[in-house]
PDB file of N, CA and C in Angstrom:
ATOM      1  N   MET A   1     -11.715   9.933  -0.505  1.00 55.00           N
ATOM      2  CA  MET A   1     -11.371   8.466  -0.230  1.00 55.00           C
ATOM      3  C   MET A   1     -11.224   8.068  -1.676  1.00 55.00           C
ATOM      4  N   ALA A   2     -10.220   8.492  -2.614  1.00 57.00           N
ATOM      5  CA  ALA A   2     -10.121   8.040  -3.607  1.00 57.00           C
ATOM      6  C   ALA A   2      -9.167   6.744  -3.979  1.00 57.00           C
ATOM      7  N   THR A   3      -9.608   5.899  -4.720  1.00 56.00           N
ATOM      8  CA  THR A   3      -9.373   4.342  -4.758  1.00 56.00           C
ATOM      9  C   THR A   3      -8.949   4.353  -6.099  1.00 56.00           C
ATOM     10  N   ARG A   4      -7.900   3.414  -6.578  1.00 60.00           N
ATOM     11  CA  ARG A   4      -7.610   3.487  -7.848  1.00 60.00           C
ATOM     12  C   ARG A   4      -6.776   1.926  -7.817  1.00 60.00           C
ATOM     13  N   MET A   5      -7.130   1.040  -9.025  1.00 58.00           N
ATOM     14  CA  MET A   5      -6.461  -0.374  -8.815  1.00 58.00           C
ATOM     15  C   MET A   5      -5.459  -0.301  -9.668  1.00 58.00           C
ATOM     16  N   THR A   6      -4.014  -0.646  -8.943  1.00 58.00           N
ATOM     17  CA  THR A   6      -2.613  -0.914  -9.323  1.00 58.00           C
ATOM     18  C   THR A   6      -2.654  -1.918 -10.356  1.00 58.00           C
ATOM     19  N   ASN A   7      -3.261  -2.794 -10.175  1.00 61.00           N
ATOM     20  CA  ASN A   7      -3.421  -4.321 -10.820  1.00 61.00           C
ATOM     21  C   ASN A   7      -4.700  -4.935 -10.816  1.00 61.00           C
ATOM     22  N   GLU A   8      -4.805  -6.099 -11.390  1.00 58.00           N
ATOM     23  CA  GLU A   8      -5.937  -6.929 -11.303  1.00 58.00           C
ATOM     24  C   GLU A   8      -6.595  -6.793  -9.563  1.00 58.00           C
ATOM     25  N   ASP A   9      -5.602  -7.218  -8.563  1.00 65.00           N
ATOM     26  CA  ASP A   9      -6.354  -7.278  -7.398  1.00 65.00           C
ATOM     27  C   ASP A   9      -5.599  -6.442  -6.017  1.00 65.00           C
ATOM     28  N   GLU A  10      -5.156  -5.475  -6.589  1.00 71.00           N
ATOM     29  CA  GLU A  10      -4.660  -4.666  -5.613  1.00 71.00           C
ATOM     30  C   GLU A  10      -5.319  -3.165  -5.934  1.00 71.00           C
ATOM     31  N   MET A  11      -5.559  -2.810  -4.532  1.00 81.00           N
ATOM     32  CA  MET A  11      -6.212  -1.181  -4.588  1.00 81.00           C
ATOM     33  C   MET A  11      -5.206  -0.246  -4.066  1.00 81.00           C
ATOM     34  N   ALA A  12      -5.122   0.945  -4.440  1.00 91.00           N
ATOM     35  CA  ALA A  12      -4.204   1.893  -4.073  1.00 91.00           C
ATOM     36  C   ALA A  12      -5.134   3.183  -3.455  1.00 91.00           C
ATOM     37  N   GLU A  13      -4.584   3.793  -2.481  1.00 93.00           N
ATOM     38  CA  GLU A  13      -5.405   4.461  -1.628  1.00 93.00           C
ATOM     39  C   GLU A  13      -4.215   5.494  -1.148  1.00 93.00           C
ATOM     40  N   GLU A  14      -4.743   6.854  -0.801  1.00 94.00           N
ATOM     41  CA  GLU A  14      -3.648   7.767   0.086  1.00 94.00           C
ATOM     42  C   GLU A  14      -3.561   7.047   1.453  1.00 94.00           C
ATOM     43  N   CYS A  15      -2.655   6.930   2.059  1.00 94.00           N
ATOM     44  CA  CYS A  15      -2.256   6.415   3.368  1.00 94.00           C
ATOM     45  C   CYS A  15      -1.769   7.697   4.182  1.00 94.00           C
ATOM     46  N   THR A  16      -2.634   7.814   5.354  1.00 91.00           N
ATOM     47  CA  THR A  16      -2.146   9.159   6.081  1.00 91.00           C
ATOM     48  C   THR A  16      -1.072   8.813   7.089  1.00 91.00           C
ATOM     49  N   GLU A  17      -0.486   7.604   7.345  1.00 95.00           N
ATOM     50  CA  GLU A  17       0.769   7.466   8.081  1.00 95.00           C
ATOM     51  C   GLU A  17       2.190   7.492   6.711  1.00 95.00           C
ATOM     52  N   CYS A  18       1.874   6.964   5.769  1.00 95.00           N
ATOM     53  CA  CYS A  18       2.712   6.911   4.875  1.00 95.00           C
ATOM     54  C   CYS A  18       2.805   8.375   4.071  1.00 95.00           C
ATOM     55  N   SER A  19       1.923   9.282   4.245  1.00 94.00           N
ATOM     56  CA  SER A  19       1.848  10.441   3.424  1.00 94.00           C
ATOM     57  C   SER A  19       1.858  10.353   2.187  1.00 94.00           C
ATOM     58  N   ARG A  20       1.626   8.897   1.371  1.00 95.00           N
ATOM     59  CA  ARG A  20       1.522   9.113  -0.292  1.00 95.00           C
ATOM     60  C   ARG A  20       0.510   7.515  -0.478  1.00 95.00           C
ATOM     61  N   GLU A  21       0.342   7.339  -1.886  1.00 94.00           N
ATOM     62  CA  GLU A  21      -0.383   6.701  -2.276  1.00 94.00           C
ATOM     63  C   GLU A  21      -0.162   4.919  -2.056  1.00 94.00           C
ATOM     64  N   THR A  22      -0.587   4.222  -1.490  1.00 94.00           N
ATOM     65  CA  THR A  22       0.166   2.959  -1.319  1.00 94.00           C
ATOM     66  C   THR A  22      -1.033   1.745  -1.374  1.00 94.00           C
ATOM     67  N   PRO A  23      -0.485   0.761  -1.681  1.00 94.00           N
ATOM     68  CA  PRO A  23      -1.397  -0.415  -1.863  1.00 94.00           C
ATOM     69  C   PRO A  23      -2.018  -0.592  -0.456  1.00 94.00           C
ATOM     70  N   HIS A  24      -3.650  -1.121  -0.860  1.00 94.00           N
ATOM     71  CA  HIS A  24      -4.199  -1.481   0.451  1.00 94.00           C
ATOM     72  C   HIS A  24      -5.083  -2.545   0.315  1.00 94.00           C
ATOM     73  N   GLU A  25      -5.372  -3.117   1.244  1.00 92.00           N
ATOM     74  CA  GLU A  25      -6.325  -4.349   1.536  1.00 92.00           C
ATOM     75  C   GLU A  25      -7.839  -3.662   1.944  1.00 92.00           C
ATOM     76  N   VAL A  26      -8.950  -4.000   1.596  1.00 92.00           N
ATOM     77  CA  VAL A  26     -10.066  -3.568   1.549  1.00 92.00           C
ATOM     78  C   VAL A  26     -11.103  -4.503   1.572  1.00 92.00           C
ATOM     79  N   SER A  27     -12.014  -4.338   2.691  1.00 93.00           N
ATOM     80  CA  SER A  27     -12.971  -5.290   3.206  1.00 93.00           C
ATOM     81  C   SER A  27     -14.083  -4.735   3.647  1.00 93.00           C
ATOM     82  N   ILE A  28     -15.329  -5.288   3.832  1.00 94.00           N
ATOM     83  CA  ILE A  28     -16.308  -4.682   4.480  1.00 94.00           C
ATOM     84  C   ILE A  28     -16.661  -5.611   5.727  1.00 94.00           C
ATOM     85  N   GLN A  29     -16.703  -5.032   6.962  1.00 94.00           N
ATOM     86  CA  GLN A  29     -17.009  -5.865   8.155  1.00 94.00           C
ATOM     87  C   GLN A  29     -18.302  -5.757   8.755  1.00 94.00           C
ATOM     88  N   LEU A  30     -18.744  -6.522   9.371  1.00 91.00           N
ATOM     89  CA  LEU A  30     -20.099  -6.369  10.168  1.00 91.00           C
ATOM     90  C   LEU A  30     -19.480  -6.446  11.759  1.00 91.00           C
ATOM     91  N   ARG A  31     -19.591  -5.077  12.457  1.00 88.00           N
ATOM     92  CA  ARG A  31     -19.489  -4.837  13.619  1.00 88.00           C
ATOM     93  C   ARG A  31     -20.381  -4.494  14.372  1.00 88.00           C
ATOM     94  N   THR A  32     -20.406  -4.982  15.825  1.00 85.00           N
ATOM     95  CA  THR A  32     -21.293  -4.891  17.109  1.00 85.00           C
ATOM     96  C   THR A  32     -21.022  -3.649  17.526  1.00 85.00           C
ATOM     97  N   GLU A  33     -22.067  -2.554  17.540  1.00 80.00           N
ATOM     98  CA  GLU A  33     -21.946  -1.469  18.434  1.00 80.00           C
ATOM     99  C   GLU A  33     -22.114  -1.499  19.517  1.00 80.00           C
ATOM    100  N   SER A  34     -23.588  -2.201  20.205  1.00 73.00           N
ATOM    101  CA  SER A  34     -23.831  -2.008  21.036  1.00 73.00           C
ATOM    102  C   SER A  34     -22.964  -3.152  22.238  1.00 73.00           C
ATOM    103  N   ARG A  35     -22.898  -2.548  23.591  1.00 75.00           N
ATOM    104  CA  ARG A  35     -22.035  -3.312  24.440  1.00 75.00           C
ATOM    105  C   ARG A  35     -22.805  -4.127  25.234  1.00 75.00           C
ATOM    106  N   LYS A  36     -24.395  -3.815  25.119  1.00 76.00           N
ATOM    107  CA  LYS A  36     -25.203  -5.207  25.578  1.00 76.00           C
ATOM    108  C   LYS A  36     -25.537  -6.295  25.035  1.00 76.00           C
ATOM    109  N   GLU A  37     -25.447  -7.396  25.732  1.00 75.00           N
ATOM    110  CA  GLU A  37     -25.471  -8.614  24.977  1.00 75.00           C
ATOM    111  C   GLU A  37     -26.947  -8.845  24.400  1.00 75.00           C
ATOM    112  N   GLU A  38     -28.071  -8.421  25.265  1.00 72.00           N
ATOM    113  CA  GLU A  38     -29.115  -8.618  24.941  1.00 72.00           C
ATOM    114  C   GLU A  38     -29.609  -7.811  23.555  1.00 72.00           C
ATOM    115  N   ASN A  39     -29.063  -6.846  23.026  1.00 70.00           N
ATOM    116  CA  ASN A  39     -29.236  -6.261  22.174  1.00 70.00           C
ATOM    117  C   ASN A  39     -28.135  -6.080  20.927  1.00 70.00           C
ATOM    118  N   ALA A  40     -26.981  -7.105  21.228  1.00 69.00           N
ATOM    119  CA  ALA A  40     -25.861  -7.203  20.335  1.00 69.00           C
ATOM    120  C   ALA A  40     -26.412  -7.296  19.176  1.00 69.00           C
ATOM    121  N   GLU A  41     -27.243  -8.564  18.770  1.00 71.00           N
ATOM    122  CA  GLU A  41     -27.532  -9.160  17.203  1.00 71.00           C
ATOM    123  C   GLU A  41     -28.008  -7.941  16.419  1.00 71.00           C
ATOM    124  N   PHE A  42     -28.613  -6.942  17.340  1.00 75.00           N
ATOM    125  CA  PHE A  42     -29.731  -5.853  16.676  1.00 75.00           C
ATOM    126  C   PHE A  42     -28.612  -4.639  16.223  1.00 75.00           C
ATOM    127  N   SER A  43     -27.491  -4.741  16.694  1.00 79.00           N
ATOM    128  CA  SER A  43     -26.507  -3.465  16.710  1.00 79.00           C
ATOM    129  C   SER A  43     -25.581  -3.726  15.758  1.00 79.00           C
ATOM    130  N   ARG A  44     -25.693  -4.385  14.687  1.00 85.00           N
ATOM    131  CA  ARG A  44     -24.381  -4.666  13.634  1.00 85.00           C
ATOM    132  C   ARG A  44     -24.681  -3.733  12.784  1.00 85.00           C
ATOM    133  N   GLU A  45     -23.488  -2.905  12.238  1.00 89.00           N
ATOM    134  CA  GLU A  45     -23.706  -1.993  11.214  1.00 89.00           C
ATOM    135  C   GLU A  45     -22.293  -2.471  10.554  1.00 89.00           C
ATOM    136  N   PRO A  46     -22.534  -2.325   8.712  1.00 93.00           N
ATOM    137  CA  PRO A  46     -21.145  -2.380   7.913  1.00 93.00           C
ATOM    138  C   PRO A  46     -20.251  -1.375   8.243  1.00 93.00           C
ATOM    139  N   TYR A  47     -18.973  -2.041   8.145  1.00 94.00           N
ATOM    140  CA  TYR A  47     -17.801  -1.023   8.156  1.00 94.00           C
ATOM    141  C   TYR A  47     -17.003  -0.996   6.812  1.00 94.00           C
ATOM    142  N   ARG A  48     -16.467  -0.226   6.440  1.00 94.00           N
ATOM    143  CA  ARG A  48     -15.457  -0.279   5.056  1.00 94.00           C
ATOM    144  C   ARG A  48     -13.997  -0.242   6.211  1.00 94.00           C
ATOM    145  N   VAL A  49     -13.055  -1.296   5.885  1.00 95.00           N
ATOM    146  CA  VAL A  49     -12.021  -1.363   6.659  1.00 95.00           C
ATOM    147  C   VAL A  49     -10.625  -1.580   5.759  1.00 95.00           C
ATOM    148  N   SER A  50      -9.987  -0.529   5.446  1.00 94.00           N
ATOM    149  CA  SER A  50      -8.912  -0.262   4.476  1.00 94.00           C
ATOM    150  C   SER A  50      -7.508  -0.424   5.277  1.00 94.00           C
ATOM    151  N   THR A  51      -6.665  -1.261   4.937  1.00 95.00           N
ATOM    152  CA  THR A  51      -5.248  -1.668   5.650  1.00 95.00           C
ATOM    153  C   THR A  51      -4.330  -1.081   4.715  1.00 95.00           C
ATOM    154  N   CYS A  52      -3.396  -0.269   5.138  1.00 95.00           N
ATOM    155  CA  CYS A  52      -1.971  -0.500   4.067  1.00 95.00           C
ATOM    156  C   CYS A  52      -1.477  -1.406   4.254  1.00 95.00           C
ATOM    157  N   ARG A  53      -0.809  -1.817   3.021  1.00 94.00           N
ATOM    158  CA  ARG A  53       0.116  -2.968   2.881  1.00 94.00           C
ATOM    159  C   ARG A  53       1.489  -2.833   3.351  1.00 94.00           C
ATOM    160  N   VAL A  54       1.730  -1.455   3.269  1.00 95.00           N
ATOM    161  CA  VAL A  54       3.382  -1.118   3.480  1.00 95.00           C
ATOM    162  C   VAL A  54       3.366  -0.960   5.403  1.00 95.00           C
ATOM    163  N   CYS A  55       2.540   0.160   5.905  1.00 96.00           N
ATOM    164  CA  CYS A  55       2.829   0.086   7.103  1.00 96.00           C
ATOM    165  C   CYS A  55       1.922  -0.413   7.910  1.00 96.00           C
ATOM    166  N   GLY A  56       0.507  -1.073   7.480  1.00 96.00           N
ATOM    167  CA  GLY A  56      -0.015  -1.697   8.535  1.00 96.00           C
ATOM    168  C   GLY A  56      -1.604  -0.749   8.959  1.00 96.00           C
ATOM    169  N   ALA A  57      -1.343   0.802   8.777  1.00 96.00           N
ATOM    170  CA  ALA A  57      -2.335   1.564   9.232  1.00 96.00           C
ATOM    171  C   ALA A  57      -3.598   0.926   8.838  1.00 96.00           C
ATOM    172  N   GLU A  58      -4.770   1.015   9.897  1.00 96.00           N
ATOM    173  CA  GLU A  58      -6.158   0.662   9.462  1.00 96.00           C
ATOM    174  C   GLU A  58      -7.017   1.905   9.548  1.00 96.00           C
ATOM    175  N   GLU A  59      -7.803   2.029   8.524  1.00 94.00           N
ATOM    176  CA  GLU A  59      -8.775   2.955   8.512  1.00 94.00           C
ATOM    177  C   GLU A  59     -10.157   2.490   8.572  1.00 94.00           C
ATOM    178  N   THR A  60     -11.463   2.815   9.352  1.00 94.00           N
ATOM    179  CA  THR A  60     -12.358   2.242   9.213  1.00 94.00           C
ATOM    180  C   THR A  60     -13.579   3.546   9.173  1.00 94.00           C
ATOM    181  N   ILE A  61     -14.501   3.223   8.374  1.00 93.00           N
ATOM    182  CA  ILE A  61     -15.506   4.107   7.920  1.00 93.00           C
ATOM    183  C   ILE A  61     -16.970   3.549   8.074  1.00 93.00           C
ATOM    184  N   ARG A  62     -17.868   3.704   8.974  1.00 93.00           N
ATOM    185  CA  ARG A  62     -19.373   3.301   9.012  1.00 93.00           C
ATOM    186  C   ARG A  62     -19.829   3.749   7.546  1.00 93.00           C
ATOM    187  N   MET A  63     -20.349   2.406   7.111  1.00 91.00           N
ATOM    188  CA  MET A  63     -21.100   2.625   6.042  1.00 91.00           C
ATOM    189  C   MET A  63     -22.704   3.201   5.864  1.00 91.00           C
ATOM    190  N   ASN A  64     -23.390   2.911   6.957  1.00 81.00           N
ATOM    191  CA  ASN A  64     -24.501   3.216   7.421  1.00 81.00           C
ATOM    192  C   ASN A  64     -24.774   4.142   8.319  1.00 81.00           C
ATOM    193  N   ASN A  65     -24.810   5.445   7.779  1.00 75.00           N
ATOM    194  CA  ASN A  65     -24.664   6.404   8.737  1.00 75.00           C
ATOM    195  C   ASN A  65     -26.059   7.067   9.210  1.00 75.00           C
ATOM    196  N   ALA A  66     -27.433   6.134   9.611  1.00 60.00           N
ATOM    197  CA  ALA A  66     -28.527   6.891   9.759  1.00 60.00           C
ATOM    198  C   ALA A  66     -28.441   7.014  11.165  1.00 60.00           C
TER     199      ALA A  66
END
């Protein structure tokens, strides 16, 4: 996952759909992994979400692989 800055606020990464390096919007999201409501608040994990600004393809990577 090589990332480089194209300007002050834009990140470029390799897009598997476009087959080239394109600008991406990158964020960190907490996602609930448990389907049981009583455990949902304890099963949130951080994910890196990268969305291609050209084709809209989204890639997610779990940040905590415990």
